[in-house]
Tab-separated table of C-alpha atoms in Angstrom:
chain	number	residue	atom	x	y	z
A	1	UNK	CA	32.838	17.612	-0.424
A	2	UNK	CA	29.650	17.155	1.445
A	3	UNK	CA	26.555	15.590	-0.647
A	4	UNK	CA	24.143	16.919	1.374
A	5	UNK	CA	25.494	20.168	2.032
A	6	UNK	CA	25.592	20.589	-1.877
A	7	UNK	CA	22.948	19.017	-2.797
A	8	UNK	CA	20.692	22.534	-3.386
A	9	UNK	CA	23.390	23.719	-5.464
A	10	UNK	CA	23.037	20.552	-7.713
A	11	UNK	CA	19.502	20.537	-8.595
A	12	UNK	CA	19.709	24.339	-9.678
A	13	UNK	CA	22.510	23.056	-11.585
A	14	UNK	CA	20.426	20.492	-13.015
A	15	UNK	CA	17.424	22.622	-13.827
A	16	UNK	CA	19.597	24.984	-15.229
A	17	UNK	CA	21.339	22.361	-17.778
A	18	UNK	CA	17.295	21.081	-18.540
A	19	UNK	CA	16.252	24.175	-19.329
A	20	UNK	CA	18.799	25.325	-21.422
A	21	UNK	CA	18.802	22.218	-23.613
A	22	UNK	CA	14.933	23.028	-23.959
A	23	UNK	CA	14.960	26.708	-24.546
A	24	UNK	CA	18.576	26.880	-26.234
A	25	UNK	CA	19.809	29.788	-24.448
A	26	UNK	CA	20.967	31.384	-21.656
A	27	UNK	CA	18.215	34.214	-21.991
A	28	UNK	CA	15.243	32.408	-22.693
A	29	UNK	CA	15.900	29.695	-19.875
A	30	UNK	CA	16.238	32.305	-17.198
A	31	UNK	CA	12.906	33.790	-17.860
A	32	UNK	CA	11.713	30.122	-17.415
A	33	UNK	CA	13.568	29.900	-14.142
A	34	UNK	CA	13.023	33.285	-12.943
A	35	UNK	CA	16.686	34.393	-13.331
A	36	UNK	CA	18.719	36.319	-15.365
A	37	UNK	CA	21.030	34.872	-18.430
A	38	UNK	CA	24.237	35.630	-16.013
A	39	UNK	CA	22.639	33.685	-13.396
A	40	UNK	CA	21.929	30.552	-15.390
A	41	UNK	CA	25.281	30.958	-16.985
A	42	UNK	CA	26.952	30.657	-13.605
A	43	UNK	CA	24.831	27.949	-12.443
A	44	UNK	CA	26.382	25.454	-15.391
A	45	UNK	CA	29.302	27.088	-14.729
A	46	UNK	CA	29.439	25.928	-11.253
A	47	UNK	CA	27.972	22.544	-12.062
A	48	UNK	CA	30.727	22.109	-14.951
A	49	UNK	CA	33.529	22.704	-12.131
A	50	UNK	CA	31.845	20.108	-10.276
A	51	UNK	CA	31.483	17.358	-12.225
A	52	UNK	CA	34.955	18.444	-14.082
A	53	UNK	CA	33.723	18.167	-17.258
A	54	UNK	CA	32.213	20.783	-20.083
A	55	UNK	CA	28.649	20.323	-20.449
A	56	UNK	CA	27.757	22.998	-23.203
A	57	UNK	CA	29.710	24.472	-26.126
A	58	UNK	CA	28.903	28.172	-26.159
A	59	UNK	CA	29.336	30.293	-29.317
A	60	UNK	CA	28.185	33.683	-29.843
A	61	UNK	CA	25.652	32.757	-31.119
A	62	UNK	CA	24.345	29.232	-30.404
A	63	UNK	CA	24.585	26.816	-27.426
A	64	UNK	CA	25.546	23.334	-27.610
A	65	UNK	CA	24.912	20.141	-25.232
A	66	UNK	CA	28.292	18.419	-25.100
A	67	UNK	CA	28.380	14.275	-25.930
A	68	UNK	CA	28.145	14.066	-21.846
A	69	UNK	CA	26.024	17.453	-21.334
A	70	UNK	CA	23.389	15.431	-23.603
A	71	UNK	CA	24.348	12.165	-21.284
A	72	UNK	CA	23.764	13.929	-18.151
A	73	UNK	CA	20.839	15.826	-19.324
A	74	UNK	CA	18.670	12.731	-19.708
A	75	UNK	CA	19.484	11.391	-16.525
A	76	UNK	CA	18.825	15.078	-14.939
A	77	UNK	CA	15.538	15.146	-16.237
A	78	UNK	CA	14.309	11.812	-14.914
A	79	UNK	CA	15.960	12.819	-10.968
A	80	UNK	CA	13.896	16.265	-11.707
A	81	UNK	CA	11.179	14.536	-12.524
A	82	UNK	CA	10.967	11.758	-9.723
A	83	UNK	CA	11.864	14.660	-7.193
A	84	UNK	CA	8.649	16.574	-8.756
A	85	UNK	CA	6.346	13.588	-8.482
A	86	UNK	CA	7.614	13.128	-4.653
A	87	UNK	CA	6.787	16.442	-3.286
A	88	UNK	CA	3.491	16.717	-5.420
A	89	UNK	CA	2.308	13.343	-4.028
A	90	UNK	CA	3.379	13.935	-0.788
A	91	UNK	CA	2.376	17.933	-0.597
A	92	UNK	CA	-0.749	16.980	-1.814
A	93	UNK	CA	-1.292	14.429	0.430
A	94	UNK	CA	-3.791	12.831	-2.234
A	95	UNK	CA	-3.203	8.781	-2.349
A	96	UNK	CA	-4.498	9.480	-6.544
A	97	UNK	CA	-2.333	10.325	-9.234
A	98	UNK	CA	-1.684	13.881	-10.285
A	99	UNK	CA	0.223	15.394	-13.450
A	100	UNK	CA	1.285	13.794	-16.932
A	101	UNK	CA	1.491	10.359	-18.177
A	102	UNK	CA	2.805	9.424	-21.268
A	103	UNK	CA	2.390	6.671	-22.646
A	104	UNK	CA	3.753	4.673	-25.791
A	105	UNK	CA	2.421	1.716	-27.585
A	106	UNK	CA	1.792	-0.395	-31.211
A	107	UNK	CA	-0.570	0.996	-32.801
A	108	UNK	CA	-2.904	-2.131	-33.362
A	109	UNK	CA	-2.550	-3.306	-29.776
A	110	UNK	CA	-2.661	0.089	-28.503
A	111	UNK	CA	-5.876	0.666	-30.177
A	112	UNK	CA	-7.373	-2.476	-29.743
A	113	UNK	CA	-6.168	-3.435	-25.999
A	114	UNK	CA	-4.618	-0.739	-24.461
A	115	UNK	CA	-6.791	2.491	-25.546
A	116	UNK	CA	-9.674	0.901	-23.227
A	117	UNK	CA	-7.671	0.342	-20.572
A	118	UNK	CA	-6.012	4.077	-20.837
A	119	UNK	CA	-9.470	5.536	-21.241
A	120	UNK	CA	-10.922	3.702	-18.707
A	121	UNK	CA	-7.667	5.321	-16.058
A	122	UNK	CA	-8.233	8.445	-17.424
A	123	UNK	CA	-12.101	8.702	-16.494
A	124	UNK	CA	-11.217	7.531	-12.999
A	125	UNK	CA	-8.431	9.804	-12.375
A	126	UNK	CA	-9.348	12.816	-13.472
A	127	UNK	CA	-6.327	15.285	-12.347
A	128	UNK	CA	-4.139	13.094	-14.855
A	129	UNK	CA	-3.653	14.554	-18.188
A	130	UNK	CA	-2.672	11.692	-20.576
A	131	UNK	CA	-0.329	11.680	-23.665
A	132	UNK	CA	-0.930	8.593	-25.686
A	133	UNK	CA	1.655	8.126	-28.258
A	134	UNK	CA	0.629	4.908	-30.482
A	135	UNK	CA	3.284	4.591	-32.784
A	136	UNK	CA	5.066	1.571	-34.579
A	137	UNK	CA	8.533	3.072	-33.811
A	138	UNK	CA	10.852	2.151	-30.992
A	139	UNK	CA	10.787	4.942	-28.908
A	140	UNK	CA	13.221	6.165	-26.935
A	141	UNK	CA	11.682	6.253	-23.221
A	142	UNK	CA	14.264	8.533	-21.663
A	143	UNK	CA	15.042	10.923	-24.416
A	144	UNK	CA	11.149	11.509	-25.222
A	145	UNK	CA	10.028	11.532	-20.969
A	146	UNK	CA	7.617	8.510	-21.813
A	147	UNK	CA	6.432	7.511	-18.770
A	148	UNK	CA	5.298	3.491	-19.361
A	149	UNK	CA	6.779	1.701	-22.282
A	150	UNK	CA	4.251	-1.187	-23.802
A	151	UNK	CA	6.294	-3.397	-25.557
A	152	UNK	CA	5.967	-6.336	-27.520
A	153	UNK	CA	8.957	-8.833	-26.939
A	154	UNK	CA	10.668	-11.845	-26.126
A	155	UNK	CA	13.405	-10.450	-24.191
A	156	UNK	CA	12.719	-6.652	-22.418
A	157	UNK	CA	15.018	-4.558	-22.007
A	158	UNK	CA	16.978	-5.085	-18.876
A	159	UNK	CA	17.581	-0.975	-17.425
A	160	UNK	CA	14.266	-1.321	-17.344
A	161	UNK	CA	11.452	-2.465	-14.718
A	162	UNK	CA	8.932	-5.217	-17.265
A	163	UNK	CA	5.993	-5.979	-15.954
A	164	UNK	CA	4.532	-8.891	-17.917
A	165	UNK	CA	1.341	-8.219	-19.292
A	166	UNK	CA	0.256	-11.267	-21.434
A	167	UNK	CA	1.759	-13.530	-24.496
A	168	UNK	CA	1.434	-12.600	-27.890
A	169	UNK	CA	-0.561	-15.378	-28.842
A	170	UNK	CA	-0.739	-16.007	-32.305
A	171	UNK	CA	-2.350	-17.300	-34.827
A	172	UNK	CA	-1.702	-18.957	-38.715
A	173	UNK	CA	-5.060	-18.511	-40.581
A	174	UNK	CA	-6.462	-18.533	-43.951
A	175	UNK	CA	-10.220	-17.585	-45.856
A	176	UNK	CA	-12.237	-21.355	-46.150
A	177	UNK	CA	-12.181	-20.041	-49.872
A	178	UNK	CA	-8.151	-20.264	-50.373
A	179	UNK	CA	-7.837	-23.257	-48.350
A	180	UNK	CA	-10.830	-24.892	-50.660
A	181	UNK	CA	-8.690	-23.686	-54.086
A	182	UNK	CA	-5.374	-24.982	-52.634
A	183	UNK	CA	-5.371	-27.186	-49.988
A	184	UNK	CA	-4.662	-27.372	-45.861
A	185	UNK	CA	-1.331	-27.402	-44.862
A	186	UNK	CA	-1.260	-30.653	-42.470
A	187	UNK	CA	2.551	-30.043	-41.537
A	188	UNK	CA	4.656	-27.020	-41.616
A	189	UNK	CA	6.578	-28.456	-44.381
A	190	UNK	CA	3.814	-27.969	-46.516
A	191	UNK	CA	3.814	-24.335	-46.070
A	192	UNK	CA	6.591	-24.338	-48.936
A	193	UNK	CA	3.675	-24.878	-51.354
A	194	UNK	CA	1.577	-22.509	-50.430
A	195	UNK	CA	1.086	-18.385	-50.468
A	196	UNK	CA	2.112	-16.557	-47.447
A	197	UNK	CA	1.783	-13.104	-46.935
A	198	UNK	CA	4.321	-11.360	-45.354
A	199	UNK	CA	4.688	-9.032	-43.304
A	200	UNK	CA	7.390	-6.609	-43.540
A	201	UNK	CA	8.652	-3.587	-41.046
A	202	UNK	CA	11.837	-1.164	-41.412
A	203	UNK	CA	13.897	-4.480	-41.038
A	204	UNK	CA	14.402	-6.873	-43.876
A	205	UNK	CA	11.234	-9.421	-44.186
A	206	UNK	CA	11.322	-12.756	-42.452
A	207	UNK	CA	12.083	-15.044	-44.435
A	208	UNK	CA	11.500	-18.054	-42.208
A	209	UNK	CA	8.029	-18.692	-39.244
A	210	UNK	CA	9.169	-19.850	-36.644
A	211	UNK	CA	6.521	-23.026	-35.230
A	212	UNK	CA	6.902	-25.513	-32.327
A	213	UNK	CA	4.267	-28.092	-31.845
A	214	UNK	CA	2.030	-27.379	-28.487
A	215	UNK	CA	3.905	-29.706	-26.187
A	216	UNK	CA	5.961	-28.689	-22.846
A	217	UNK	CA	9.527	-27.857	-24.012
A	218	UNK	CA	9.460	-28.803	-27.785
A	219	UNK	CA	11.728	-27.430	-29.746
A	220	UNK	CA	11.372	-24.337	-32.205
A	221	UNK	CA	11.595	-24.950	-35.818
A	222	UNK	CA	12.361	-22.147	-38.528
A	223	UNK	CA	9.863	-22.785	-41.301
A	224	UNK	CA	10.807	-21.144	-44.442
A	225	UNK	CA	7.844	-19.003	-46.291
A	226	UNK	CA	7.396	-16.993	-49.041
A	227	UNK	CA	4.502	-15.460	-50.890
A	228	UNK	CA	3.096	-12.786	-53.405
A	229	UNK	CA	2.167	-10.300	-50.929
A	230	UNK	CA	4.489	-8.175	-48.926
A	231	UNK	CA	2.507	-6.105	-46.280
A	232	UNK	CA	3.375	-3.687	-43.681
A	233	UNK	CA	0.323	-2.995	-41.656
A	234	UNK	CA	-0.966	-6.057	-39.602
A	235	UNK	CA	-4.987	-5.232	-40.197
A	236	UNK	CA	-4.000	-5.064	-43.848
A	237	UNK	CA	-3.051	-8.473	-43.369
A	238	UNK	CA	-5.863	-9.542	-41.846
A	239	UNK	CA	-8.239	-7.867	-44.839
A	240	UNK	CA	-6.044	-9.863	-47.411
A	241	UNK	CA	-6.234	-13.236	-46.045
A	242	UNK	CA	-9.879	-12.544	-44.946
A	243	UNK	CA	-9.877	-12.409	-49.319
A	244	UNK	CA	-8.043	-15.286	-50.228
A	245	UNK	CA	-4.700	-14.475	-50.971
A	246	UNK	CA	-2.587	-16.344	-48.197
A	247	UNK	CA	-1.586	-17.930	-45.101
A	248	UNK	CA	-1.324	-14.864	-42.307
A	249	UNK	CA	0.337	-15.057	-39.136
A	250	UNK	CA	-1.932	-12.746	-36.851
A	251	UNK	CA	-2.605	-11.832	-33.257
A	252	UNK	CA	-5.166	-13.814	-31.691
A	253	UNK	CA	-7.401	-10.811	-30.365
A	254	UNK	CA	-7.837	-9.272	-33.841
A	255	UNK	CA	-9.109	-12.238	-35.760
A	256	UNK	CA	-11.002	-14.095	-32.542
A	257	UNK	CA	-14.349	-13.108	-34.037
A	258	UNK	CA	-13.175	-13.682	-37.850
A	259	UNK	CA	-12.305	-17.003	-36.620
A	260	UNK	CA	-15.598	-17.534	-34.448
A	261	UNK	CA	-17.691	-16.491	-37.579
A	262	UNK	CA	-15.964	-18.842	-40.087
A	263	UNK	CA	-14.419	-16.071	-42.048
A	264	UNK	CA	-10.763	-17.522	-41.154
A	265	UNK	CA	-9.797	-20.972	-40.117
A	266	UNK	CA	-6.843	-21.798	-38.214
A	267	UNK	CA	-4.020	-23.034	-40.406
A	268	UNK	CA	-1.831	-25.944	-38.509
A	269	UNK	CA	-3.544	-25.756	-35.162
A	270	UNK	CA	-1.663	-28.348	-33.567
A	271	UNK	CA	1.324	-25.744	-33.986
A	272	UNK	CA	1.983	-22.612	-32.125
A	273	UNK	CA	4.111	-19.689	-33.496
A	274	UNK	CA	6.660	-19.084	-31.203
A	275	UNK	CA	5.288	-16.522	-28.685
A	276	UNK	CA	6.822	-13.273	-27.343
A	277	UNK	CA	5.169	-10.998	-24.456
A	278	UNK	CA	3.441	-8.105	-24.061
A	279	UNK	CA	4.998	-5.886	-21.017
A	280	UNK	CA	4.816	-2.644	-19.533
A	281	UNK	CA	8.162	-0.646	-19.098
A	282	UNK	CA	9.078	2.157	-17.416
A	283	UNK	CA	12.390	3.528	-15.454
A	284	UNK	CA	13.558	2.245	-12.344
A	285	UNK	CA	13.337	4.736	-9.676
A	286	UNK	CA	13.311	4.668	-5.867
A	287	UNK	CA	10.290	6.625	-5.875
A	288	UNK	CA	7.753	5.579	-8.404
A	289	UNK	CA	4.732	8.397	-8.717
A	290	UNK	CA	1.864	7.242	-8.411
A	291	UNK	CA	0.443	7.962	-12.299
A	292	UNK	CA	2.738	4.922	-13.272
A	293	UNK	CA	1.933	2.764	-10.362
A	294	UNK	CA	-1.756	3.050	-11.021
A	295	UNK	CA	-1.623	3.009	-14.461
A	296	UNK	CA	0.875	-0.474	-14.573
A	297	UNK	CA	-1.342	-1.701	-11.645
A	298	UNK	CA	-4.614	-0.686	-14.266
A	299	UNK	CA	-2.912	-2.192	-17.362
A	300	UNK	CA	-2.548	-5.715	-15.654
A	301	UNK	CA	-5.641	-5.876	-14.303
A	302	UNK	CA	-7.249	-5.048	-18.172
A	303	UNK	CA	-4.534	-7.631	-19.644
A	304	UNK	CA	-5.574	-10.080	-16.983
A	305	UNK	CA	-9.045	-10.447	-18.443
A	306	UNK	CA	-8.318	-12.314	-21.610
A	307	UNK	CA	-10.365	-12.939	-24.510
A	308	UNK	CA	-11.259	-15.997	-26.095
């Protein structure tokens, strides 16, 4: 069996299985496509012969994506989707970026770092319609068509293309006013007498910081903490040891002026908390549109110029 010569066949095939898994039935997916029920029917027909598996469960009344119609419906979508972004760019013989982008991020670094850089991309290109999502959950890129992934980690995730954006540097700090009351930690062990505030996702808490000194290749040590504050929202943080109640660990770019104006002072500065990475994500491709080549090729340009 030729690819080529049934390689038409396929992408109807394809569309067919999208559309349905959108629409939820045979009806209401041909008026998308332009065909009739029968005709759509036939189409996943076909492709289920092909592939020699069974794609969707029909009832009389409902339709169904298989485990592997589900499988093979997230995969159609992103060949769909690069084939779409090929012909546009190339049809409209335009070297900008067309179409949707979404894009998913934190919500504190997506507001405070990557919102400018978006906004500034979106005022320069201005046939691409942008879908921010700023969310603290770990999306799932292909199921939700996200388009560039920025992620905050120490190890990416390898089926995807990273592109390193900066470190999350970090930052222990404290109000001049607790640190007057109970003292300066000179050495991580001394952390164990003192009030950290914690912060806390849909994992359990940390119980432990991990801290290595600032030399070349030391080694990582796990610092137990503990405190009276639990705290799930990192500016929260920052507004509670900004009042005296604890030792935060915080990202450098949100308390750079707090520190500048005296209103926090760097706890343990001869210590660095062990740093992960900012990158941007997205699925590898043979043809990448040009929306997430700009928009990667914008975001590490913005990252590049670092603040103090």
């Amino acid at each position: 069996m030729s690819l080529v010569k049934d390689t038409p066949e396929m992408i109807r095939g394809m569309s067919a299985l999208v559309m349905i898994a959108d629409c939820g039935t045979f009806s209401a997916a041909g008026e998308k496509l332009g065909l009739t029920p029968s005709a759509v029917s036939k189409l996943v027909s076909r492709l289920e012969t092909r592939l020699r598996v069974r794609l969707v469960n029909r009832t009389t009344r409902s339709l169904q994506l298989t485990d592997v119609g589900a499988s093979y419906c997230l995969r159609a979508r992103q060949i769909l989707d690069d084939l779409e972004g090929v012909e546009r760019d190339i049809q409209s013989r335009n070297p900008d970026p067309t179409g949707v982008l979404r894009i998913t991020a934190p919500v504190l670094l997506g507001n405070e770092r990557v919102l400018p850089i978006v906004l500034g991309f979106a005022r320069q290109y201005t046939d691409v319609r942008v879908h921010l999502d700023l969310t603290d959950r770990l999306v799932d890129m292909l199921d939700e068509r996200i388009d560039v992934g920025i992620r905050i980690t120490a190890d990416p995730p390898g089926a995807m293309v990273a592109k390193k954006l900066d470190d999350d540097r970090r930052v222990l700090c404290a109000s001049p006013g607790y640190l007057a009351n109970r003292g300066t930690p000179r050495t991580p062990d001394d952390l164990a007498a003192h009030d950290c505030i914690v912060f806390v996702s849909g994992r359990q808490p940390p119980s432990c910081w991990k801290l290595r000194t600032k030399a070349p290749g030391s080694e990582t040590r796990m610092v137990p903490i503990a405190g009276r504050l639990h705290i799930n929202n990192t500016l929260a943080m920052r507004e509670a040891a900004a009042n005296g109640f604890g030792i935060a660990d915080l990202p450098h770019y949100l308390v750079k002026d707090d520190l500048r104006k005296k209103q926090l002072v760097s706890v343990l500065p001869d210590f660095v908390v062990v740093e992960r990475s900012v990158f941007a994500v997205y699925v590898p491709s043979r043809f990448i549109p040009a929306k997430i080549r700009f928009v990667v090729k914008a975001l590490e340009q913005g990252f590049r110029e670092k603040l103090d």
